[in-house]
């Protein structure tokens, strides 16, 4: 019989897979769907794609810390169930959005109530052994990437057969189907219980007494902030380009199978990330997450920046595969470092804030990309994104000796 923590990780990985199928079967095709609800000019499509994508994440920024605190008090499993139900319900509700304003509003309310990834990571963080946290988070990300592989393909097929609204219905129903699996399939068994207001300090710090407390807190807070910045900027880099891949492919591809080509570009990139994420997590657990983090940031910046010069779909897909590999090394490392710094009774709040950092990146990326693409060009989005990622890598180097 499985260890209970491992069973929970496996089930949440499967749910993560299904939820990513649900989400990515819709998101890549938003710019192709907008003309059906009245948005027709290319500049308007780019702008509203950014707004529609960002609305969900803007709402998450407002609510993720709140949900994290609620989870600390009322249970992490409850928050996972709530977030999964919200995604499924509001994806179905997209069917009745008849204008771009209504479409954006539904996605905003989805963001207010969702946040499945942050809720799942928090649950795993408090139920997994400390030396398995990188592995567990890496496995969750592998499920996420696997869903990202299948999602665009499923969305493309459903769009061809039943239209985009058929895709909305499918994505919502499979999300709702995950609710009973979570309720009856996993149990909350924390590895270690600690008082609500406690923090994790070393024996040396406790012996030093109250004089050592400010320094210990300052060190923890700074490192957590560094990780939050890295998470936000990584998501910024991913979303600023991913949200507009369909439009960019339309510029460099002249065939009549654009839905399937868009799906392929997402699927191959996610396949590479799927293979890389657990490996990065395991290597980080053994040798330290610092090296994986720095290498991945540099690699992602290079892969995204070079997309500026793509002349055909083949070149774009190769670079997207590379960026997927390096992106897969960033989040498991950052979350594992945060998990090692946060006190047991405060993990929900800390990971809720990390969820907000993720949402900030997810929000600012599409907004930035939409504005830059509408004013300059899509190619400008790629190299400016690379500059941001390089900047955060330089920033993180100031703390390289203090990151485990």
XYZ file of C-alpha atoms in Angstrom:
404
model
C 0.000 0.000 0.000
C 1.275 3.459 -0.898
C 2.489 5.820 1.753
C -0.309 8.326 2.261
C 1.786 11.352 1.264
C 2.894 9.643 -1.943
C -0.669 8.659 -2.813
C -1.739 12.276 -2.376
C 1.058 13.503 -4.630
C 0.153 11.006 -7.337
C -3.545 11.849 -7.241
C -2.881 15.594 -7.273
C -0.456 15.099 -10.166
C -3.235 13.341 -12.097
C -5.669 16.129 -11.214
C -3.056 18.696 -12.206
C -2.807 16.928 -15.562
C -6.563 17.082 -16.128
C -6.815 20.708 -15.002
C -4.047 21.733 -17.385
C -5.862 19.931 -20.191
C -8.936 21.936 -19.199
C -7.083 25.257 -19.181
C -4.793 24.815 -22.193
C -7.525 23.433 -24.420
C -8.906 26.994 -24.336
C -6.106 29.492 -23.777
C -4.021 29.053 -26.952
C -7.103 29.643 -29.080
C -8.408 32.796 -27.389
C -7.019 35.098 -30.140
C -8.637 32.871 -32.768
C -11.985 32.914 -30.929
C -12.219 36.672 -30.347
C -13.421 37.465 -33.910
C -16.512 35.357 -33.154
C -17.528 37.803 -30.398
C -16.864 41.011 -32.298
C -13.085 41.661 -32.184
C -11.707 41.774 -35.702
C -8.777 44.183 -36.212
C -5.304 42.626 -35.636
C -4.279 45.314 -33.135
C -7.532 44.825 -31.215
C -7.083 41.055 -31.185
C -3.595 41.395 -29.700
C -4.814 43.897 -27.103
C -7.897 41.948 -26.012
C -5.971 38.680 -25.957
C -3.730 40.266 -23.346
C -6.703 41.590 -21.370
C -8.666 38.330 -21.507
C -5.639 36.302 -20.433
C -4.653 38.739 -17.696
C -8.127 39.136 -16.156
C -7.941 35.707 -14.568
C -4.504 36.343 -13.111
C -5.320 39.859 -11.881
C -8.136 38.401 -9.799
C -5.782 35.748 -8.410
C -3.412 38.446 -7.179
C -6.227 39.846 -5.058
C -7.372 36.565 -3.547
C -4.450 34.101 -3.341
C -3.077 35.359 0.012
C -6.633 35.314 1.392
C -7.201 31.734 0.270
C -3.810 30.805 1.709
C -4.784 32.139 5.124
C -8.177 30.421 4.912
C -6.345 27.176 4.085
C -4.136 27.525 7.180
C -7.259 27.792 9.317
C -9.835 25.549 7.628
C -7.787 23.017 5.669
C -5.623 22.697 2.574
C -7.720 19.959 1.001
C -10.798 22.193 1.106
C -8.957 24.839 -0.888
C -7.938 22.313 -3.539
C -11.576 21.229 -3.960
C -12.811 24.820 -4.102
C -10.305 25.881 -6.755
C -10.937 22.857 -8.988
C -14.702 23.366 -8.847
C -14.307 27.064 -9.707
C -12.225 26.393 -12.825
C -14.702 23.828 -14.091
C -17.773 25.956 -13.382
C -16.493 29.154 -14.998
C -15.102 27.380 -18.058
C -18.622 26.116 -18.706
C -19.943 29.655 -18.113
C -17.801 30.940 -21.006
C -20.365 29.402 -23.355
C -22.828 32.190 -22.531
C -20.374 35.092 -22.962
C -21.634 36.898 -26.072
C -19.200 39.858 -26.063
C -15.561 40.407 -25.251
C -16.520 42.293 -22.076
C -18.563 39.338 -20.807
C -15.764 36.944 -21.765
C -13.253 38.969 -19.751
C -15.655 39.233 -16.791
C -16.163 35.454 -16.578
C -12.423 34.895 -16.630
C -12.032 37.498 -13.884
C -14.485 35.670 -11.609
C -12.711 32.412 -12.383
C -9.516 33.979 -11.080
C -11.195 35.184 -7.885
C -12.211 31.646 -6.963
C -9.465 29.514 -8.492
C -5.744 29.031 -7.805
C -5.477 25.254 -8.038
C -1.716 25.118 -8.549
C -0.922 27.141 -5.414
C -3.427 25.129 -3.365
C -1.943 21.833 -4.579
C 1.637 22.896 -3.899
C 0.660 23.986 -0.381
C -1.022 20.630 0.278
C 2.068 18.777 -0.975
C 4.394 21.031 1.039
C 2.750 20.158 4.352
C 2.250 16.441 3.653
C 5.518 15.467 1.936
C 8.756 14.720 3.818
C 11.167 17.641 3.703
C 13.752 15.766 1.648
C 11.109 14.877 -0.956
C 9.659 18.343 -1.499
C 11.600 19.051 -4.697
C 10.596 15.662 -6.069
C 6.934 16.208 -5.163
C 6.737 19.689 -6.673
C 8.606 18.465 -9.747
C 6.078 15.663 -10.150
C 3.211 18.140 -9.886
C 4.840 20.237 -12.573
C 5.301 17.125 -14.700
C 1.553 16.559 -14.481
C 1.034 20.171 -15.401
C 3.302 19.873 -18.409
C 1.700 16.600 -19.499
C -1.683 18.304 -19.445
C -0.224 21.166 -21.422
C 0.937 18.644 -24.027
C -2.509 17.169 -24.517
C -4.653 20.250 -23.885
C -3.958 22.284 -27.032
C -4.324 19.178 -29.201
C -7.656 18.329 -27.604
C -8.723 21.956 -27.915
C -7.721 22.025 -31.577
C -9.683 18.844 -32.342
C -12.768 20.047 -30.457
C -12.533 23.438 -32.183
C -12.445 21.733 -35.578
C -15.374 19.414 -34.767
C -17.621 21.392 -32.409
C -16.364 24.969 -32.479
C -14.708 26.872 -29.653
C -17.787 26.749 -27.411
C -17.669 22.966 -27.590
C -14.132 23.229 -26.238
C -15.339 25.444 -23.369
C -17.965 22.859 -22.391
C -15.510 19.970 -22.527
C -12.884 21.792 -20.466
C -15.400 22.708 -17.787
C -16.901 19.256 -17.432
C -13.595 17.409 -17.072
C -12.580 19.899 -14.377
C -15.796 19.311 -12.434
C -15.255 15.555 -12.710
C -12.073 15.880 -10.628
C -13.904 17.142 -7.535
C -15.075 13.732 -6.226
C -11.642 12.207 -6.934
C -10.024 14.756 -4.608
C -12.708 14.459 -1.933
C -12.570 10.679 -1.683
C -9.071 9.938 -2.955
C -6.690 11.904 -0.754
C -6.292 12.428 2.974
C -4.680 15.290 4.832
C -1.854 13.840 6.905
C 0.720 16.552 7.634
C 4.292 15.389 8.114
C 4.731 17.707 11.085
C 2.322 19.896 13.017
C 3.568 23.131 14.546
C 1.809 25.988 16.357
C 0.132 28.538 14.119
C 2.586 31.351 14.738
C 5.740 29.270 14.891
C 8.699 29.578 12.549
C 11.424 27.072 11.802
C 14.699 28.073 13.477
C 17.857 26.113 13.998
C 18.853 24.979 17.514
C 21.665 27.551 17.432
C 19.180 30.342 16.840
C 16.937 29.189 19.673
C 19.905 29.035 22.062
C 20.982 32.532 21.094
C 17.642 33.796 22.361
C 15.638 36.855 21.388
C 18.661 38.796 20.119
C 19.057 36.392 17.210
C 15.406 36.603 16.169
C 15.495 39.756 13.995
C 18.495 38.545 12.018
C 16.924 35.153 11.438
C 13.646 36.667 10.298
C 15.420 39.176 8.047
C 17.380 36.420 6.344
C 14.302 34.279 5.776
C 12.208 37.167 4.503
C 14.832 38.316 2.007
C 15.303 34.889 0.513
C 11.573 34.327 0.229
C 11.233 37.679 -1.529
C 14.017 36.726 -3.954
C 12.197 33.484 -4.782
C 8.896 35.328 -5.232
C 10.546 37.736 -7.670
C 12.007 34.812 -9.608
C 8.629 33.068 -9.769
C 6.859 36.234 -10.919
C 9.461 36.998 -13.596
C 9.511 33.412 -14.849
C 5.755 33.427 -15.288
C 6.012 36.864 -16.860
C 8.473 35.495 -19.405
C 6.324 32.467 -20.160
C 3.021 34.302 -20.478
C 4.303 37.326 -22.401
C 5.167 35.045 -25.322
C 2.851 32.034 -24.901
C -0.325 34.112 -25.026
C 0.499 35.303 -28.536
C 2.007 32.198 -30.124
C -1.118 31.630 -32.223
C -0.857 35.150 -33.665
C 2.889 34.791 -34.285
C 2.424 31.431 -36.000
C -0.156 33.038 -38.250
C 2.561 35.507 -39.336
C 5.151 32.838 -40.211
C 2.891 29.974 -41.328
C 0.919 30.015 -44.572
C -0.888 26.662 -44.308
C -4.534 25.999 -43.495
C -4.031 23.859 -40.348
C -3.190 26.627 -37.922
C -5.135 25.086 -35.018
C -3.082 21.892 -35.236
C 0.230 23.759 -35.690
C -0.495 25.878 -32.614
C -1.331 22.707 -30.696
C 1.931 21.078 -31.835
C 4.031 24.056 -30.742
C 2.578 23.824 -27.237
C 2.694 20.035 -27.091
C 6.376 19.648 -27.965
C 7.468 22.391 -25.577
C 5.435 20.840 -22.781
C 6.760 17.350 -23.591
C 10.294 18.554 -23.024
C 9.281 20.207 -19.748
C 7.479 17.039 -18.684
C 10.693 15.039 -18.963
C 12.865 17.724 -17.384
C 10.789 18.783 -14.339
C 11.075 15.633 -12.161
C 14.758 15.316 -13.066
C 15.467 18.891 -12.010
C 13.528 18.389 -8.775
C 15.385 15.192 -7.865
C 18.817 16.601 -8.725
C 18.010 19.729 -6.717
C 16.984 17.672 -3.677
C 20.331 15.870 -3.794
C 22.810 18.570 -4.794
C 21.031 21.825 -3.989
C 18.478 23.853 -5.929
C 20.690 26.907 -6.376
C 22.650 25.588 -9.376
C 19.552 24.310 -11.171
C 17.888 27.673 -10.635
C 20.686 29.782 -12.105
C 21.322 27.538 -15.106
C 17.611 27.436 -15.891
C 17.191 31.213 -15.726
C 20.081 31.799 -18.134
C 18.902 29.070 -20.490
C 15.323 30.319 -20.550
C 16.419 33.888 -21.296
C 18.518 32.704 -24.247
C 15.797 30.442 -25.677
C 13.079 33.103 -25.442
C 15.302 35.884 -26.792
C 16.308 33.886 -29.875
C 12.648 33.497 -30.849
C 12.923 37.102 -32.035
C 14.728 35.854 -35.135
C 12.456 32.927 -36.082
C 11.684 32.809 -39.794
C 9.568 29.641 -39.808
C 7.568 27.344 -37.559
C 10.356 24.770 -37.269
C 12.764 27.267 -35.715
C 10.075 28.513 -33.344
C 9.209 25.010 -32.121
C 12.863 24.130 -31.453
C 13.326 27.239 -29.336
C 10.027 26.677 -27.528
C 11.202 23.168 -26.613
C 14.401 24.625 -25.144
C 12.530 27.304 -23.224
C 10.183 24.625 -21.874
C 13.117 22.575 -20.601
C 14.702 25.482 -18.773
C 11.399 26.788 -17.401
C 10.840 23.337 -15.882
C 13.942 23.812 -13.740
C 12.910 27.124 -12.229
C 9.625 26.609 -10.391
C 10.452 23.328 -8.591
C 13.695 24.876 -7.345
C 12.067 28.127 -6.231
C 9.147 26.395 -4.493
C 11.453 23.907 -2.767
C 13.578 26.762 -1.408
C 10.468 28.601 -0.192
C 9.187 25.403 1.439
C 12.448 25.013 3.348
C 12.213 28.570 4.670
C 8.535 28.786 5.630
C 7.399 27.659 9.079
C 5.062 24.667 9.144
C 2.121 26.655 10.491
C 2.592 29.384 7.900
C 3.097 27.428 4.694
C -0.428 28.151 3.495
C 0.128 31.902 3.730
C 3.586 31.757 2.196
C 2.474 29.608 -0.712
C -0.614 31.781 -1.059
C 1.715 34.756 -1.491
C 3.739 32.656 -3.944
C 0.475 32.073 -5.793
C 0.034 35.833 -5.967
C 3.595 36.182 -7.293
C 2.727 33.626 -9.958
C -0.453 35.536 -10.745
C 1.485 38.821 -10.989
C 3.729 37.272 -13.618
C 0.751 35.715 -15.378
C -1.029 39.063 -15.323
C 1.827 41.332 -16.373
C 3.130 39.011 -19.089
C 0.059 39.074 -21.360
C -0.565 42.775 -20.643
C 3.033 43.635 -21.478
C 2.976 41.420 -24.553
C -0.329 42.825 -25.763
C 0.811 46.430 -25.419
C 4.229 45.816 -26.993
C 2.737 43.753 -29.836
C 0.085 46.360 -30.625
C 2.536 49.293 -30.509
C 5.667 47.646 -31.966
C 5.639 43.987 -33.027
C 5.421 40.481 -31.630
C 9.130 39.975 -32.181
C 9.865 42.834 -29.803
C 8.051 40.894 -27.069
C 10.584 38.050 -27.208
C 13.798 39.999 -26.735
C 12.387 42.354 -24.105
C 11.171 39.327 -22.150
C 14.677 37.846 -22.309
C 16.108 41.065 -20.875
C 13.735 40.857 -17.893
C 14.752 37.257 -17.137
C 18.458 38.097 -17.355
C 17.875 41.021 -14.994
C 16.287 38.778 -12.358
C 19.151 36.295 -12.684
C 21.634 39.093 -11.993
C 19.501 40.160 -9.033
C 19.436 36.623 -7.614
C 23.235 36.317 -7.829
C 23.515 38.679 -4.872
C 22.049 35.858 -2.740
C 23.775 32.906 -4.412
C 25.696 31.877 -1.265
C 22.554 31.806 0.869
C 20.314 29.772 -1.412
C 20.432 26.042 -0.683
